[in-house]
Tab-separated table of C-alpha atoms in Angstrom:
chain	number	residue	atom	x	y	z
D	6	UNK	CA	79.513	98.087	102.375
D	7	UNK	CA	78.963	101.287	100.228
D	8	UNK	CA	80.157	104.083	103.104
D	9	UNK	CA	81.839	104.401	106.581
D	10	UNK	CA	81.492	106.981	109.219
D	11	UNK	CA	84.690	107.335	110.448
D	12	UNK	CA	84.704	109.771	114.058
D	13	UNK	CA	87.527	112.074	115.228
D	14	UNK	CA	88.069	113.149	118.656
D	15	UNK	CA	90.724	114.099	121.400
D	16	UNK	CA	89.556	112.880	124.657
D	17	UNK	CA	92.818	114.913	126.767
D	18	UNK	CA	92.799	111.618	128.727
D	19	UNK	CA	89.139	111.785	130.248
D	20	UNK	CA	87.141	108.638	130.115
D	21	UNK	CA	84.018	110.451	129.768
D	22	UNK	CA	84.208	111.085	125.835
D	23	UNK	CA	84.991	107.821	125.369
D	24	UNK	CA	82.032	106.995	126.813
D	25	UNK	CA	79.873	109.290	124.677
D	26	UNK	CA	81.382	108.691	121.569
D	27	UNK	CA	80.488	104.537	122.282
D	28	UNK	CA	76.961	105.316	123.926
D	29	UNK	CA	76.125	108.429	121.207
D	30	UNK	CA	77.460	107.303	117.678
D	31	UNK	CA	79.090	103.938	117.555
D	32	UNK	CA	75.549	102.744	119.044
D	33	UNK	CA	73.872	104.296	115.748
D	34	UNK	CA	76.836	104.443	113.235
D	35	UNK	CA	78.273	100.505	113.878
D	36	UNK	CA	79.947	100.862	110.422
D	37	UNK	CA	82.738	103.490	112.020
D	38	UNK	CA	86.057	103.878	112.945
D	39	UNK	CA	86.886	106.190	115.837
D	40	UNK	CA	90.585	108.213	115.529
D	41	UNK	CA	91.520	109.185	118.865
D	42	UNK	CA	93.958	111.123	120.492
D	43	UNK	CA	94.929	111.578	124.367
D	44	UNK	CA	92.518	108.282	125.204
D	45	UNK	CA	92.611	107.300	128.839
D	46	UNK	CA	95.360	104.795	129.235
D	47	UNK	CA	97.396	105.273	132.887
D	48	UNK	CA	99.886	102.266	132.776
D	49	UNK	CA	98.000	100.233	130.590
D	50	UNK	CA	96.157	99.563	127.635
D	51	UNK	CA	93.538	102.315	126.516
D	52	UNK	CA	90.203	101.722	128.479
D	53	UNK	CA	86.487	103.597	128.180
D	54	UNK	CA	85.618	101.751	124.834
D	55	UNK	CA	84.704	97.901	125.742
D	56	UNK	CA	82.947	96.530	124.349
D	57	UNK	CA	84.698	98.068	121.397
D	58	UNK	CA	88.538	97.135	120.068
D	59	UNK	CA	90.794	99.662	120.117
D	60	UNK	CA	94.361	99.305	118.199
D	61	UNK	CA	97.294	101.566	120.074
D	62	UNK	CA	100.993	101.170	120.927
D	63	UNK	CA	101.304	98.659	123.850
D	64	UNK	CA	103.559	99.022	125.918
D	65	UNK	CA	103.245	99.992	129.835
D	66	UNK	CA	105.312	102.449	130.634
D	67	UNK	CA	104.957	104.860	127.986
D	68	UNK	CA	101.112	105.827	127.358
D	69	UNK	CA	100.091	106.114	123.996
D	70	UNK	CA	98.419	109.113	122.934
D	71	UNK	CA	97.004	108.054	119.429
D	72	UNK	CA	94.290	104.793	119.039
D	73	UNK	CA	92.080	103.631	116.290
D	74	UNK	CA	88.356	102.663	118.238
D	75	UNK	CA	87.338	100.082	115.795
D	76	UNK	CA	83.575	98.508	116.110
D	77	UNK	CA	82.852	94.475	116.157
D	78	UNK	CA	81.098	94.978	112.998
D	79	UNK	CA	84.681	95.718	111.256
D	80	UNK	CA	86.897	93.768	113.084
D	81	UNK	CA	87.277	90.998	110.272
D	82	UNK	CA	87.801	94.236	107.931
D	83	UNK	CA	90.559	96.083	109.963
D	84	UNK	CA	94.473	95.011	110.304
D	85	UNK	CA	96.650	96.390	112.625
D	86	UNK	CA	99.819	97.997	111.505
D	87	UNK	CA	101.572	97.529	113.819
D	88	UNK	CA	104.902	98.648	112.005
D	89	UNK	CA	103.391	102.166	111.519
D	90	UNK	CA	102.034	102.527	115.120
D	91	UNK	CA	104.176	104.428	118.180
D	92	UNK	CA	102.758	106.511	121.040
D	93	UNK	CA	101.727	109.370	118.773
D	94	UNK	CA	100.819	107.418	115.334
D	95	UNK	CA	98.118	104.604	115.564
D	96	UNK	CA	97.109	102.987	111.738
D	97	UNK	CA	95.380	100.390	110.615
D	98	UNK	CA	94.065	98.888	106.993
D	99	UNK	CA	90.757	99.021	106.600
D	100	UNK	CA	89.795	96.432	103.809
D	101	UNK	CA	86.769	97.649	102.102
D	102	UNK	CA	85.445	94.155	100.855
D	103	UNK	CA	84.963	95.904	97.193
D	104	UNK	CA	86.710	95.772	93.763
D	105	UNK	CA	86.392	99.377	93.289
D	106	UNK	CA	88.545	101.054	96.536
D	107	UNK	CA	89.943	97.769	98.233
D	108	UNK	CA	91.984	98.872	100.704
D	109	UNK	CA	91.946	102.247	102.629
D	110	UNK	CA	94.975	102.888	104.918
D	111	UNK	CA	93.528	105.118	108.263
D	112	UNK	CA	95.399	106.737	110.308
D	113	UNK	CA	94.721	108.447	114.332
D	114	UNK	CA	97.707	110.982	115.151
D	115	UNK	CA	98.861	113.076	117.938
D	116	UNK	CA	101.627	115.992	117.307
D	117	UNK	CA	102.707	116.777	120.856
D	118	UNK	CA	103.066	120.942	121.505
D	119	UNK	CA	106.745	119.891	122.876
D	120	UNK	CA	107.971	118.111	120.113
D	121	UNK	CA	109.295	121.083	117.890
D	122	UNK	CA	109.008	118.627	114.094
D	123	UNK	CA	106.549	116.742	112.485
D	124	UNK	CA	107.019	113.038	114.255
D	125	UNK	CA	109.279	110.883	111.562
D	126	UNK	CA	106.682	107.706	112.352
D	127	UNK	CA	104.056	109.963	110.631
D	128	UNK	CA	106.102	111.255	107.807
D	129	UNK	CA	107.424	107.928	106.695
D	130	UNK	CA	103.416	106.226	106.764
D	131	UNK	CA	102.975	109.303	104.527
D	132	UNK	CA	105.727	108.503	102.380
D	133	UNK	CA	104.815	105.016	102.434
D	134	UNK	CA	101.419	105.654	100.900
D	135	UNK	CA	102.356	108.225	98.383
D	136	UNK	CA	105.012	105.941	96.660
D	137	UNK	CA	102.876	102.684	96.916
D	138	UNK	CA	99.661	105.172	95.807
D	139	UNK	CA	97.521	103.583	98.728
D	140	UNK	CA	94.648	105.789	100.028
D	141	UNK	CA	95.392	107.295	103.453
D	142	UNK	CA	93.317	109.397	105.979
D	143	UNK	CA	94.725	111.205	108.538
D	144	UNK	CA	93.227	112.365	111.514
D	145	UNK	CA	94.661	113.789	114.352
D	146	UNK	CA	95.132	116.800	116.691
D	147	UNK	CA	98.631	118.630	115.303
D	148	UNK	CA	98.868	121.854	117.526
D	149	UNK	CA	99.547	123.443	114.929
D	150	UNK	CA	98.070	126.542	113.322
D	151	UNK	CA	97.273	127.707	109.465
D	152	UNK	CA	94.840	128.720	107.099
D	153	UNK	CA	94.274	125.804	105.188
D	154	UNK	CA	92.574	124.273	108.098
D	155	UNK	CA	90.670	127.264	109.241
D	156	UNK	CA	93.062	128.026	112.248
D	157	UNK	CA	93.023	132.031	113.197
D	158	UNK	CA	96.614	132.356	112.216
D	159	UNK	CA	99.756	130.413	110.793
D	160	UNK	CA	102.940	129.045	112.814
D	161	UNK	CA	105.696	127.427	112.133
D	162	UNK	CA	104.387	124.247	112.934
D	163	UNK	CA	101.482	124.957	110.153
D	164	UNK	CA	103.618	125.661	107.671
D	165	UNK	CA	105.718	122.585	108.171
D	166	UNK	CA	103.070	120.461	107.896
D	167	UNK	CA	100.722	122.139	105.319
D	168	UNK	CA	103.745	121.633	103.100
D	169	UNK	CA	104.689	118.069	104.203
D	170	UNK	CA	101.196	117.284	103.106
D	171	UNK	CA	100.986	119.163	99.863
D	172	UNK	CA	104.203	117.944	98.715
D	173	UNK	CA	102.972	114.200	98.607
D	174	UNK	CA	99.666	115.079	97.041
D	175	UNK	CA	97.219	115.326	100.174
D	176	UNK	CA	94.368	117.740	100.400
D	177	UNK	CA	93.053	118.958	103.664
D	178	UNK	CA	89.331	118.180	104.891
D	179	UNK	CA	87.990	120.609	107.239
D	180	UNK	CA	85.587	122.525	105.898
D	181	UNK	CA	84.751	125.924	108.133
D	182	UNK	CA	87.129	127.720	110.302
D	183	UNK	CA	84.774	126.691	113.669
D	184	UNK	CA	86.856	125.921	116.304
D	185	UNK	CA	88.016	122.779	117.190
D	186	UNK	CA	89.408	123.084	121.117
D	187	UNK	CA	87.963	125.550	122.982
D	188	UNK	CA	88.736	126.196	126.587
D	189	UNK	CA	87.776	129.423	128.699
D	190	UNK	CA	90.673	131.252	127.772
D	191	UNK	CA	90.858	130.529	124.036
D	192	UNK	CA	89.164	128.920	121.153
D	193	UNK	CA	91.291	127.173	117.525
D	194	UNK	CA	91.460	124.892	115.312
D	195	UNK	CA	93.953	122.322	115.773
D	196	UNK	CA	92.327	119.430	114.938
D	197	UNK	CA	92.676	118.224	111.142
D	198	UNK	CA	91.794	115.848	108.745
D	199	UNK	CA	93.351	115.201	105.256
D	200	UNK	CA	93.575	112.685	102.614
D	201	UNK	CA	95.315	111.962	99.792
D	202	UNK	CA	93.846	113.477	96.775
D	203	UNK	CA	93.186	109.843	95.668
D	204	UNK	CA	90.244	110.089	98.454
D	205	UNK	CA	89.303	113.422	98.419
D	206	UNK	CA	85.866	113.088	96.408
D	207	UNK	CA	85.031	110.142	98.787
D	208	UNK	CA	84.841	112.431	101.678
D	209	UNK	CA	81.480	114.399	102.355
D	210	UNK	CA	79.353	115.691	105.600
D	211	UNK	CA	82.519	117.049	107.280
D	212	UNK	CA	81.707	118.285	110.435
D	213	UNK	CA	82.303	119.585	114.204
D	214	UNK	CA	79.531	118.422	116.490
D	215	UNK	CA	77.657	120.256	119.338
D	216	UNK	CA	77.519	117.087	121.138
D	217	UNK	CA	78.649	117.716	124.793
D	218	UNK	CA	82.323	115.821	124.166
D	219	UNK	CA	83.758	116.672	128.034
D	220	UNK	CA	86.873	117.248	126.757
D	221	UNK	CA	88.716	120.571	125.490
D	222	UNK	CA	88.496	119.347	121.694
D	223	UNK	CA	85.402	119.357	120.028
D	224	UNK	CA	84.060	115.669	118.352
D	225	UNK	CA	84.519	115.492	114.191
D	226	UNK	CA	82.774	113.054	112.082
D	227	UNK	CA	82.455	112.589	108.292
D	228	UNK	CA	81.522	110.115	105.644
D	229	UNK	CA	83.737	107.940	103.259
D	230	UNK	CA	82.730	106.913	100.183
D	231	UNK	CA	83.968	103.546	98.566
D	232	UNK	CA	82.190	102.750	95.471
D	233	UNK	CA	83.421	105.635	93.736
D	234	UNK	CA	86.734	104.479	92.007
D	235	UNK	CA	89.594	107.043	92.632
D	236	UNK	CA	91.320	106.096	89.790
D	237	UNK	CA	91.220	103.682	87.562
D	238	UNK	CA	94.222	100.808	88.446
D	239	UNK	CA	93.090	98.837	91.177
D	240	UNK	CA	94.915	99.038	94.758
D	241	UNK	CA	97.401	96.159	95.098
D	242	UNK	CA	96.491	94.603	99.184
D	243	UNK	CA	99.499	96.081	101.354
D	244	UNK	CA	100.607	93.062	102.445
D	245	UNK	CA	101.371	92.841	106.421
């Protein structure tokens, strides 16, 4: 496996971009991961992705809002972690089957407008990967607003977490300031990707879609890399 297409996408709890996203891309792209946020799950498990496997907090009465959509052809190269996942933080390891990049830690997040910091879950996976210098890729919708990703202002909620991620050596991905959730009364960018710089020459063909995606967010997809060594000591397996 020389590349993945890995999709991005908050579904604000419809089952109909699920449904695209599995019809539309996984259909033609089976070497993806999908990192979704706001999946359909009512008191239960996430649904609108059989007959794909999908990797979220389970537990009934508290419906997660952040799921890794992870295709058959990957399954024996993906590992939960489950120690890393809550309602708003959904990772896995992706285990490249190569010498050069190993292991690749991915990550689906959801920063809820009502919870005023940067959920702790998130910050310590973060922390996690900076000090054990394992790739990670984050993708997730943060409601929150800067320049670095393109948004058409800064808040405080930007700021917080364009320094949390600068501050342990992550670069951001989007590349264009087109908007990213768009309803009638207002168009942004809250949706982001970032890496850690370890990654960042992996990542090419960022994009935003004009796929349909019958949500409020628009769809993301771009292309990882893996025989392109980030730097030269090998990645130790994280061990789970």
């Amino acid at each position: 496996m020389d590349s993945l297409r890995i999709f991005q996408l908050n579904c604000n709890t419809s089952i109909f971009p699920a449904t695209n996203l599995t019809l539309h891309h996984f259909a033609h792209h089976p070497q993806s991961l999908g990192l979704i946020q706001e999946p359909n799950a009512f008191q239960g498990p996430v649904t609108g992705f059989a007959p794909l496997r999908v990797h979220a907090l389970e537990n009934p009465t508290d419906r997660p809002r952040a799921c890794v959509v992870i295709p058959p052809a990957l399954v024996n190269h993906v590992v939960p972690l489950n120690q890393f996942t809550t309602k708003d933080v959904a990772a896995v390891s992706f285990h490249t089957g190569n010498s050069i990049t190993p292991q690749i830690i991915v990550c689906s997040f959801y920063w809820g407008h009502n919870v005023p910091s940067l959920p702790q879950p998130l910050k310590s996976l973060i922390l996690f990967c900076h000090s054990k210098r394992i790739p990670l890729i984050l993708g997730g919708d943060a409601n929150a607003h800067h320049s670095d990703w393109g948004s058409s202002d800064t808040n405080s909620r930007g700021v917080e977490l364009s320094n949390y991620l600068s501050s342990h050596d992550f670069d951001i991905l989007n590349t264009s300031n087109r908007a990213t959730f768009i309803t009638r009364a207002r168009s942004e960018v809250l949706d982001i990707t970032s890496c850690t710089q370890l990654l960042t020459t992996h990542i090419s063909e960022w994009r935003v879609h004009d796929d349909d995606s019958h949500s409020d967010h628009e769809l993301i997809s771009f292309k990882l890399s893996l025989f392109k060594p980030p730097y030269s000591a090998l990645i130790p397996l994280l061990r789970t």
